[in-house]
Amino acid sequence: MLILGVESSCDETGLALYDTALGLLSHALHSQVEMHAEYGGVVPELASRDHIRRVLPLTEHVLKEANKTLQDIDAIAYTQGPGLSGALLVGTSFAESLAFSLQIPTICVHHLEGHLLAPLLEENPPTFPFVALLVSGGHSQLMRVDGIGQYTLLGDTLDDAAGEAFDKTAKLLGLGYPGGPALSKLAQTGKPRFKLPRPLLNSGDLNFSFSGLKTAVLTLVNTHPNLDEQTKADIAWEFQEAVTEVLTTKCMAALRETGLDNLIVSGGVGANSKLREKLNAATKRKHCTVSYPRLEFCTDNGAMIAFAGAMRLKAMQKIEDSDYSFSVKPRWDLGELKAP
Ligand code: KG4
Ligand code: ZN
């Protein structure tokens, strides 16, 4: 079956075609990063309007690249939530109306399920069950994954998400938006010089807290009024060290507690090379495995949505008839998802 995937939950329009027999055939992405950069963050109304401009040309692009026509599509999977309501509405209304015109089924996908399953798009995918670390702009969660829709929350952030902490700290250091990639680039020229806290490192549970770290960076910034480039890089180095040490320690604790030996990492912060370096070393020491999506599928994309839709479709006993009505779920807890 050929599945068209549509992602429009935030500031990236992503389209992809996934064939359940042949794998990923094509994918295309338009990032709105440049458009939002001058405002220092995502402007929801601008995001929605841009998704409208991009969704049709990107659909034509993925069809052409895969040498397919609209009539070849068997089902459309789209992100129903969580995310920005206006942005979600664009992808949702586009997907449902195209499916109506083609009289094919639709599959509503939870954005985080898309992220969670993205490592399974790679060669030699991990098999269930595994522990998943989901670290994006809005989430820092550890989960036990037993199958599609079978997610048990093991730990969560009590305040800021890891990506959010990267973004806010980058802002304090005068770096652009989004902050994660910019901060990690700057950290490459940094040296060990400052000491920041490792929040909840030894809390005995699998929860995270990153907002205090940002406050500690603010204190450092305030005590160095003439922030030169090297000082900024040294702060970035230590900040990245603190976040990745906490994430790595908690991942290893989650593996220990669940007795599982496979870890997967997904979401934007999963692209961070220091995090990958630390997790590779720690899992190797404990004879565990760790899998990541390719770098471009760590951040938002259509391929993970097409894939999650295809997995759900495959697992369904019977494909429900769509009535092509639609709603979006800007707030949607992953725990509410059911196995297909
Ligand atoms: O998964 P994602 O694209 O969007 C959400 O669903 O939130 O994640 C975006 C987040 C941003 O906070 C961004 O700063 C962060 O991921 N990010 C990174 C890196 N690349 C993206 N953080 C640290 N290091 C990176 N290389
Ligand atoms: Zn995302």
Short mmCIF file of C-alpha atoms and ligand atoms in Angstrom, two decimals:
data_model
loop_
_atom_site.label_atom_id
_atom_site.label_comp_id
_atom_site.label_asym_id
_atom_site.label_seq_id
_atom_site.Cartn_x
_atom_site.Cartn_y
_atom_site.Cartn_z
CA MET A 1 0.00 0.00 0.00
CA LEU A 2 1.16 3.51 -0.75
CA ILE A 3 0.76 6.05 2.06
CA LEU A 4 1.06 9.81 1.67
CA GLY A 5 2.29 11.43 4.91
CA VAL A 6 1.52 15.05 5.79
CA GLU A 7 3.22 16.97 8.62
CA SER A 8 2.30 20.59 9.45
CA SER A 9 2.22 20.79 13.25
CA CYS A 10 4.72 23.61 13.71
CA ASP A 11 7.16 25.36 11.39
CA GLU A 12 7.95 22.62 8.89
CA THR A 13 5.79 21.41 6.03
CA GLY A 14 6.73 17.78 5.38
CA LEU A 15 5.37 15.40 2.74
CA ALA A 16 6.41 11.83 2.02
CA LEU A 17 5.37 8.65 0.22
CA TYR A 18 5.88 5.36 2.04
CA ASP A 19 5.24 2.01 0.39
CA THR A 20 4.51 -0.81 2.87
CA ALA A 21 6.42 -3.26 0.66
CA LEU A 22 9.22 -1.07 -0.69
CA GLY A 23 9.82 1.43 2.13
CA LEU A 24 10.25 5.17 1.84
CA LEU A 25 9.93 6.26 -1.81
CA SER A 26 10.26 10.04 -1.50
CA HIS A 27 10.08 12.88 0.98
CA ALA A 28 10.24 16.67 0.84
CA LEU A 29 10.39 19.39 3.45
CA HIS A 30 10.04 23.12 3.61
CA SER A 31 11.42 24.67 6.79
CA GLN A 32 10.08 28.08 7.85
CA VAL A 33 13.09 28.72 10.08
CA GLU A 34 14.30 31.73 8.10
CA MET A 35 10.84 33.31 8.10
CA HIS A 36 10.47 33.05 11.90
CA ALA A 37 14.12 33.86 12.70
CA GLU A 38 13.58 37.62 12.63
CA TYR A 39 10.91 37.26 15.36
CA GLY A 40 13.10 35.01 17.53
CA GLY A 41 10.53 32.19 17.51
CA VAL A 42 7.58 30.70 15.64
CA VAL A 43 4.75 33.14 14.78
CA PRO A 44 1.72 30.82 14.59
CA GLU A 45 -0.29 32.84 12.05
CA LEU A 46 2.67 33.12 9.68
CA ALA A 47 3.28 29.39 10.08
CA SER A 48 -0.29 28.49 9.03
CA ARG A 49 -0.19 30.77 5.99
CA ASP A 50 3.12 29.34 4.85
CA HIS A 51 1.89 25.73 5.19
CA ILE A 52 -0.95 26.66 2.80
CA ARG A 53 1.57 27.92 0.26
CA ARG A 54 3.79 24.83 0.49
CA VAL A 55 1.56 21.81 0.87
CA LEU A 56 0.44 21.40 -2.77
CA PRO A 57 3.82 21.97 -4.47
CA LEU A 58 5.48 19.58 -1.99
CA THR A 59 2.82 16.92 -2.69
CA GLU A 60 3.45 17.27 -6.43
CA HIS A 61 7.17 17.05 -5.74
CA VAL A 62 7.03 13.77 -3.79
CA LEU A 63 4.69 12.21 -6.36
CA LYS A 64 6.99 13.19 -9.22
CA GLU A 65 10.10 11.97 -7.42
CA ALA A 66 8.50 8.58 -6.77
CA ASN A 67 7.06 8.46 -10.29
CA LYS A 68 3.53 8.11 -8.91
CA THR A 69 0.19 9.84 -9.48
CA LEU A 70 -2.53 10.82 -7.01
CA GLN A 71 -4.48 7.74 -8.08
CA ASP A 72 -1.67 5.48 -6.82
CA ILE A 73 -2.12 6.65 -3.20
CA ASP A 74 -3.98 4.11 -1.00
CA ALA A 75 -4.27 6.15 2.21
CA ILE A 76 -3.27 9.51 3.67
CA ALA A 77 -1.66 9.80 7.11
CA TYR A 78 -1.47 13.23 8.69
CA THR A 79 -0.46 14.85 11.97
CA GLN A 80 -3.65 15.57 13.91
CA GLY A 81 -1.77 16.89 16.96
CA PRO A 82 -0.23 18.01 19.20
CA GLY A 83 0.96 21.32 17.77
CA LEU A 84 -0.22 24.77 16.70
CA SER A 85 -3.93 24.61 15.93
CA GLY A 86 -3.83 26.79 12.79
CA ALA A 87 -0.83 24.94 11.41
CA LEU A 88 -2.42 21.55 12.15
CA LEU A 89 -5.64 22.65 10.44
CA VAL A 90 -3.81 23.20 7.16
CA GLY A 91 -2.41 19.67 6.94
CA THR A 92 -5.60 18.13 8.34
CA SER A 93 -8.03 19.86 5.98
CA PHE A 94 -5.73 19.25 3.02
CA ALA A 95 -5.38 15.53 3.85
CA GLU A 96 -9.07 14.94 4.50
CA SER A 97 -10.23 16.77 1.39
CA LEU A 98 -7.69 15.05 -0.86
CA ALA A 99 -8.70 11.68 0.64
CA PHE A 100 -12.38 12.55 0.06
CA SER A 101 -11.72 13.39 -3.58
CA LEU A 102 -9.81 10.11 -4.03
CA GLN A 103 -12.24 8.13 -1.79
CA ILE A 104 -9.40 6.61 0.22
CA PRO A 105 -8.96 6.23 4.00
CA THR A 106 -7.17 8.66 6.29
CA ILE A 107 -5.07 7.88 9.36
CA CYS A 108 -4.69 10.47 12.13
CA VAL A 109 -1.15 10.38 13.51
CA HIS A 110 0.13 11.64 16.85
CA HIS A 111 3.18 13.80 16.12
CA LEU A 112 5.19 12.21 18.94
CA GLU A 113 4.38 8.71 17.73
CA GLY A 114 5.90 9.83 14.44
CA HIS A 115 9.09 10.91 16.24
CA LEU A 116 9.12 7.71 18.33
CA LEU A 117 8.96 5.42 15.33
CA ALA A 118 11.35 7.43 13.11
CA PRO A 119 14.43 5.29 14.02
CA LEU A 120 12.56 2.28 12.59
CA LEU A 121 12.83 3.86 9.12
CA GLU A 122 16.56 3.08 9.11
CA GLU A 123 18.36 -0.11 8.10
CA ASN A 124 18.49 -2.88 10.74
CA PRO A 125 15.70 -1.29 12.80
CA PRO A 126 15.44 -2.13 16.50
CA THR A 127 12.64 -4.51 17.46
CA PHE A 128 10.05 -4.04 20.21
CA PRO A 129 10.29 -3.74 23.17
CA PHE A 130 12.71 -0.86 23.66
CA VAL A 131 13.26 2.25 25.75
CA ALA A 132 12.73 5.52 23.89
CA LEU A 133 14.17 8.91 24.74
CA LEU A 134 12.04 11.57 23.08
CA VAL A 135 13.77 14.93 23.21
CA SER A 136 12.22 17.71 21.16
CA GLY A 137 11.36 21.39 21.52
CA GLY A 138 8.30 20.56 23.58
CA HIS A 139 9.09 17.18 25.17
CA SER A 140 11.71 15.33 27.20
CA GLN A 141 10.32 11.92 27.94
CA LEU A 142 11.53 8.41 28.58
CA MET A 143 9.16 5.70 27.51
CA ARG A 144 8.89 1.97 27.42
CA VAL A 145 7.66 0.96 23.95
CA ASP A 146 6.15 -2.51 23.61
CA GLY A 147 4.56 -2.03 20.19
CA ILE A 148 2.61 0.46 18.09
CA GLY A 149 0.44 2.45 20.49
CA GLN A 150 1.84 0.64 23.53
CA TYR A 151 3.72 3.37 25.32
CA THR A 152 4.40 3.54 29.06
CA LEU A 153 5.75 6.80 30.38
CA LEU A 154 8.81 6.22 32.58
CA GLY A 155 9.94 9.80 33.11
CA ASP A 156 9.09 13.32 32.01
CA THR A 157 10.36 16.85 32.40
CA LEU A 158 9.03 18.76 35.37
CA ASP A 159 9.51 22.08 33.56
CA ASP A 160 11.37 22.99 30.34
CA ALA A 161 11.96 20.41 27.62
CA ALA A 162 15.57 19.74 26.59
CA GLY A 163 15.13 21.49 23.22
CA GLU A 164 13.42 24.42 24.92
CA ALA A 165 16.40 24.71 27.31
CA PHE A 166 18.77 24.74 24.33
CA ASP A 167 16.66 27.42 22.64
CA LYS A 168 16.36 29.64 25.73
CA THR A 169 20.05 29.32 26.61
CA ALA A 170 20.99 30.13 23.02
CA LYS A 171 18.87 33.27 23.29
CA LEU A 172 20.71 34.29 26.49
CA LEU A 173 23.97 33.91 24.58
CA GLY A 174 22.66 36.06 21.73
CA LEU A 175 22.45 33.19 19.24
CA GLY A 176 19.74 32.89 16.61
CA TYR A 177 16.64 30.76 16.42
CA PRO A 178 16.40 27.79 16.58
CA GLY A 179 19.00 27.73 19.30
CA GLY A 180 19.88 24.03 19.54
CA PRO A 181 21.99 23.70 16.39
CA ALA A 182 23.59 27.15 16.90
CA LEU A 183 24.50 26.44 20.52
CA SER A 184 25.95 23.03 19.77
CA LYS A 185 28.05 24.54 16.95
CA LEU A 186 29.39 27.21 19.30
CA ALA A 187 30.15 24.57 21.96
CA GLN A 188 32.65 22.98 19.55
CA THR A 189 35.03 25.86 20.20
CA GLY A 190 34.33 25.91 23.96
CA LYS A 191 36.49 24.54 26.76
CA PRO A 192 35.82 23.22 30.27
CA ARG A 193 35.93 26.38 32.39
CA PHE A 194 32.57 26.85 34.14
CA LYS A 195 30.55 24.47 36.28
CA LEU A 196 26.79 24.24 35.86
CA PRO A 197 24.42 22.02 37.89
CA ARG A 198 23.25 18.56 36.69
CA PRO A 199 19.56 18.86 37.67
CA LEU A 200 17.92 15.72 39.13
CA LEU A 201 20.98 13.62 38.18
CA ASN A 202 20.69 11.55 41.37
CA SER A 203 16.98 12.01 42.03
CA GLY A 204 16.36 8.27 41.98
CA ASP A 205 13.62 8.62 39.37
CA LEU A 206 13.60 9.14 35.60
CA ASN A 207 12.33 12.72 35.57
CA PHE A 208 14.15 15.75 34.18
CA SER A 209 14.26 19.43 35.03
CA PHE A 210 16.08 21.93 32.83
CA SER A 211 14.76 25.35 33.79
CA GLY A 212 17.24 25.81 36.67
CA LEU A 213 20.07 25.23 34.23
CA LYS A 214 18.88 28.13 32.12
CA THR A 215 18.74 30.32 35.24
CA ALA A 216 22.30 29.26 36.13
CA VAL A 217 23.40 30.31 32.63
CA LEU A 218 21.65 33.67 33.13
CA THR A 219 23.66 34.17 36.34
CA LEU A 220 26.88 33.38 34.46
CA VAL A 221 25.95 35.79 31.68
CA ASN A 222 25.16 38.54 34.21
CA THR A 223 28.49 38.07 35.98
CA HIS A 224 30.35 38.43 32.65
CA PRO A 225 28.93 41.71 31.28
CA ASN A 226 31.39 41.84 28.40
CA LEU A 227 30.65 38.42 26.99
CA ASP A 228 33.45 37.70 24.55
CA GLU A 229 33.16 34.90 22.00
CA GLN A 230 35.36 32.48 23.95
CA THR A 231 33.35 32.96 27.16
CA LYS A 232 30.12 32.34 25.23
CA ALA A 233 31.62 29.20 23.71
CA ASP A 234 32.79 28.00 27.15
CA ILE A 235 29.29 28.50 28.60
CA ALA A 236 27.78 26.69 25.60
CA TRP A 237 30.25 23.81 26.11
CA GLU A 238 29.34 23.38 29.77
CA PHE A 239 25.60 23.74 29.15
CA GLN A 240 25.68 21.04 26.49
CA GLU A 241 27.80 18.87 28.77
CA ALA A 242 25.27 19.24 31.62
CA VAL A 243 22.19 18.45 29.49
CA THR A 244 23.75 15.49 27.69
CA GLU A 245 25.17 14.03 30.91
CA VAL A 246 21.75 14.10 32.57
CA LEU A 247 20.01 12.65 29.51
CA THR A 248 22.59 9.86 29.18
CA THR A 249 22.50 8.94 32.88
CA LYS A 250 18.70 8.73 32.88
CA CYS A 251 18.63 6.64 29.67
CA MET A 252 20.99 4.12 31.24
CA ALA A 253 18.88 4.07 34.42
CA ALA A 254 15.75 3.44 32.30
CA LEU A 255 17.44 0.49 30.58
CA ARG A 256 18.49 -0.88 33.96
CA GLU A 257 15.04 -0.45 35.51
CA THR A 258 13.14 -2.02 32.62
CA GLY A 259 15.68 -4.77 32.04
CA LEU A 260 15.65 -3.91 28.32
CA ASP A 261 18.80 -3.58 26.24
CA ASN A 262 17.68 -1.49 23.25
CA LEU A 263 17.43 2.28 23.35
CA ILE A 264 16.11 4.55 20.64
CA VAL A 265 16.48 8.32 20.58
CA SER A 266 14.29 10.70 18.63
CA GLY A 267 13.23 14.34 18.35
CA GLY A 268 15.26 17.41 17.43
CA VAL A 269 17.78 17.14 20.30
CA GLY A 270 18.53 13.60 19.09
CA ALA A 271 20.54 15.29 16.34
CA ASN A 272 23.01 16.60 18.94
CA SER A 273 26.40 15.01 18.30
CA LYS A 274 27.60 15.27 21.92
CA LEU A 275 24.48 13.42 23.08
CA ARG A 276 25.07 10.72 20.46
CA GLU A 277 28.72 10.43 21.48
CA LYS A 278 27.83 9.97 25.16
CA LEU A 279 24.98 7.53 24.49
CA ASN A 280 27.07 5.46 22.08
CA ALA A 281 29.82 5.08 24.69
CA ALA A 282 27.48 4.39 27.64
CA THR A 283 25.36 1.79 25.80
CA LYS A 284 28.47 0.07 24.45
CA ARG A 285 29.86 -0.25 27.98
CA LYS A 286 26.65 -1.98 29.10
CA HIS A 287 26.37 -4.17 25.96
CA CYS A 288 23.17 -2.39 24.93
CA THR A 289 22.27 -0.97 21.52
CA VAL A 290 21.18 2.56 20.63
CA SER A 291 19.43 3.65 17.40
CA TYR A 292 18.73 7.08 16.00
CA PRO A 293 16.89 8.40 12.97
CA ARG A 294 19.12 9.86 10.26
CA LEU A 295 19.84 13.50 11.13
CA GLU A 296 17.19 15.00 8.85
CA PHE A 297 14.49 12.79 10.43
CA CYS A 298 15.32 13.87 14.00
CA THR A 299 13.49 17.15 13.46
CA ASP A 300 9.95 17.37 12.04
CA ASN A 301 9.37 15.68 8.69
CA GLY A 302 6.69 13.96 6.61
CA ALA A 303 8.48 10.60 6.38
CA MET A 304 7.93 9.75 10.06
CA ILE A 305 4.21 10.56 9.71
CA ALA A 306 3.81 8.42 6.57
CA PHE A 307 5.68 5.63 8.34
CA ALA A 308 3.66 5.83 11.59
CA GLY A 309 0.47 5.83 9.47
CA ALA A 310 1.68 2.79 7.53
CA MET A 311 2.52 0.93 10.77
CA ARG A 312 -0.95 1.65 12.15
CA LEU A 313 -2.61 0.64 8.89
CA LYS A 314 -0.66 -2.64 8.81
CA ALA A 315 -1.66 -3.44 12.38
CA MET A 316 -5.37 -2.70 11.88
CA GLN A 317 -7.76 -5.65 11.70
CA LYS A 318 -10.11 -3.65 9.53
CA ILE A 319 -9.69 -0.25 7.89
CA GLU A 320 -12.38 2.06 9.23
CA ASP A 321 -14.45 3.97 6.66
CA SER A 322 -13.62 7.69 6.84
CA ASP A 323 -16.43 10.22 6.91
CA TYR A 324 -13.84 12.90 6.03
CA SER A 325 -14.92 15.19 8.85
CA PHE A 326 -11.96 16.50 10.79
CA SER A 327 -10.71 18.13 13.96
CA VAL A 328 -7.26 18.90 15.28
CA LYS A 329 -5.79 18.07 18.69
CA PRO A 330 -3.39 20.87 19.65
CA ARG A 331 -3.02 19.20 23.07
CA TRP A 332 -2.89 15.44 22.96
CA ASP A 333 -1.26 13.19 25.51
CA LEU A 334 0.65 10.27 23.98
CA GLY A 335 -0.68 8.10 26.81
CA GLU A 336 -4.19 8.42 25.32
CA LEU A 337 -3.12 6.51 22.21
CA LYS A 338 -4.38 2.98 21.82
CA ALA A 339 -2.86 0.08 19.94
CA PRO A 340 -4.52 -0.18 16.49
O1 KG4 B 1 11.50 17.59 17.12
P1 KG4 B 1 11.63 19.01 16.73
O2 KG4 B 1 11.99 19.34 15.33
O3 KG4 B 1 10.33 19.81 17.01
C1 KG4 B 1 9.44 19.58 18.02
O4 KG4 B 1 8.55 18.71 17.83
O5 KG4 B 1 9.64 20.24 19.07
O6 KG4 B 1 12.71 19.63 17.75
C2 KG4 B 1 13.13 20.95 17.69
C3 KG4 B 1 14.06 21.20 18.86
C4 KG4 B 1 14.45 22.67 19.01
O7 KG4 B 1 14.33 23.01 20.36
C5 KG4 B 1 15.91 22.69 18.55
O8 KG4 B 1 16.66 23.72 19.15
C6 KG4 B 1 16.39 21.33 18.97
O9 KG4 B 1 15.29 20.46 18.70
N1 KG4 B 1 17.58 20.88 18.21
C7 KG4 B 1 18.78 20.64 18.79
C8 KG4 B 1 19.66 20.28 17.72
N2 KG4 B 1 18.95 20.29 16.56
C9 KG4 B 1 17.67 20.66 16.88
N3 KG4 B 1 19.19 20.72 20.06
C10 KG4 B 1 20.47 20.42 20.33
N4 KG4 B 1 21.38 20.09 19.38
C11 KG4 B 1 21.02 19.99 18.08
N5 KG4 B 1 21.92 19.63 17.16
ZN ZN B 2 8.51 17.41 16.43
#
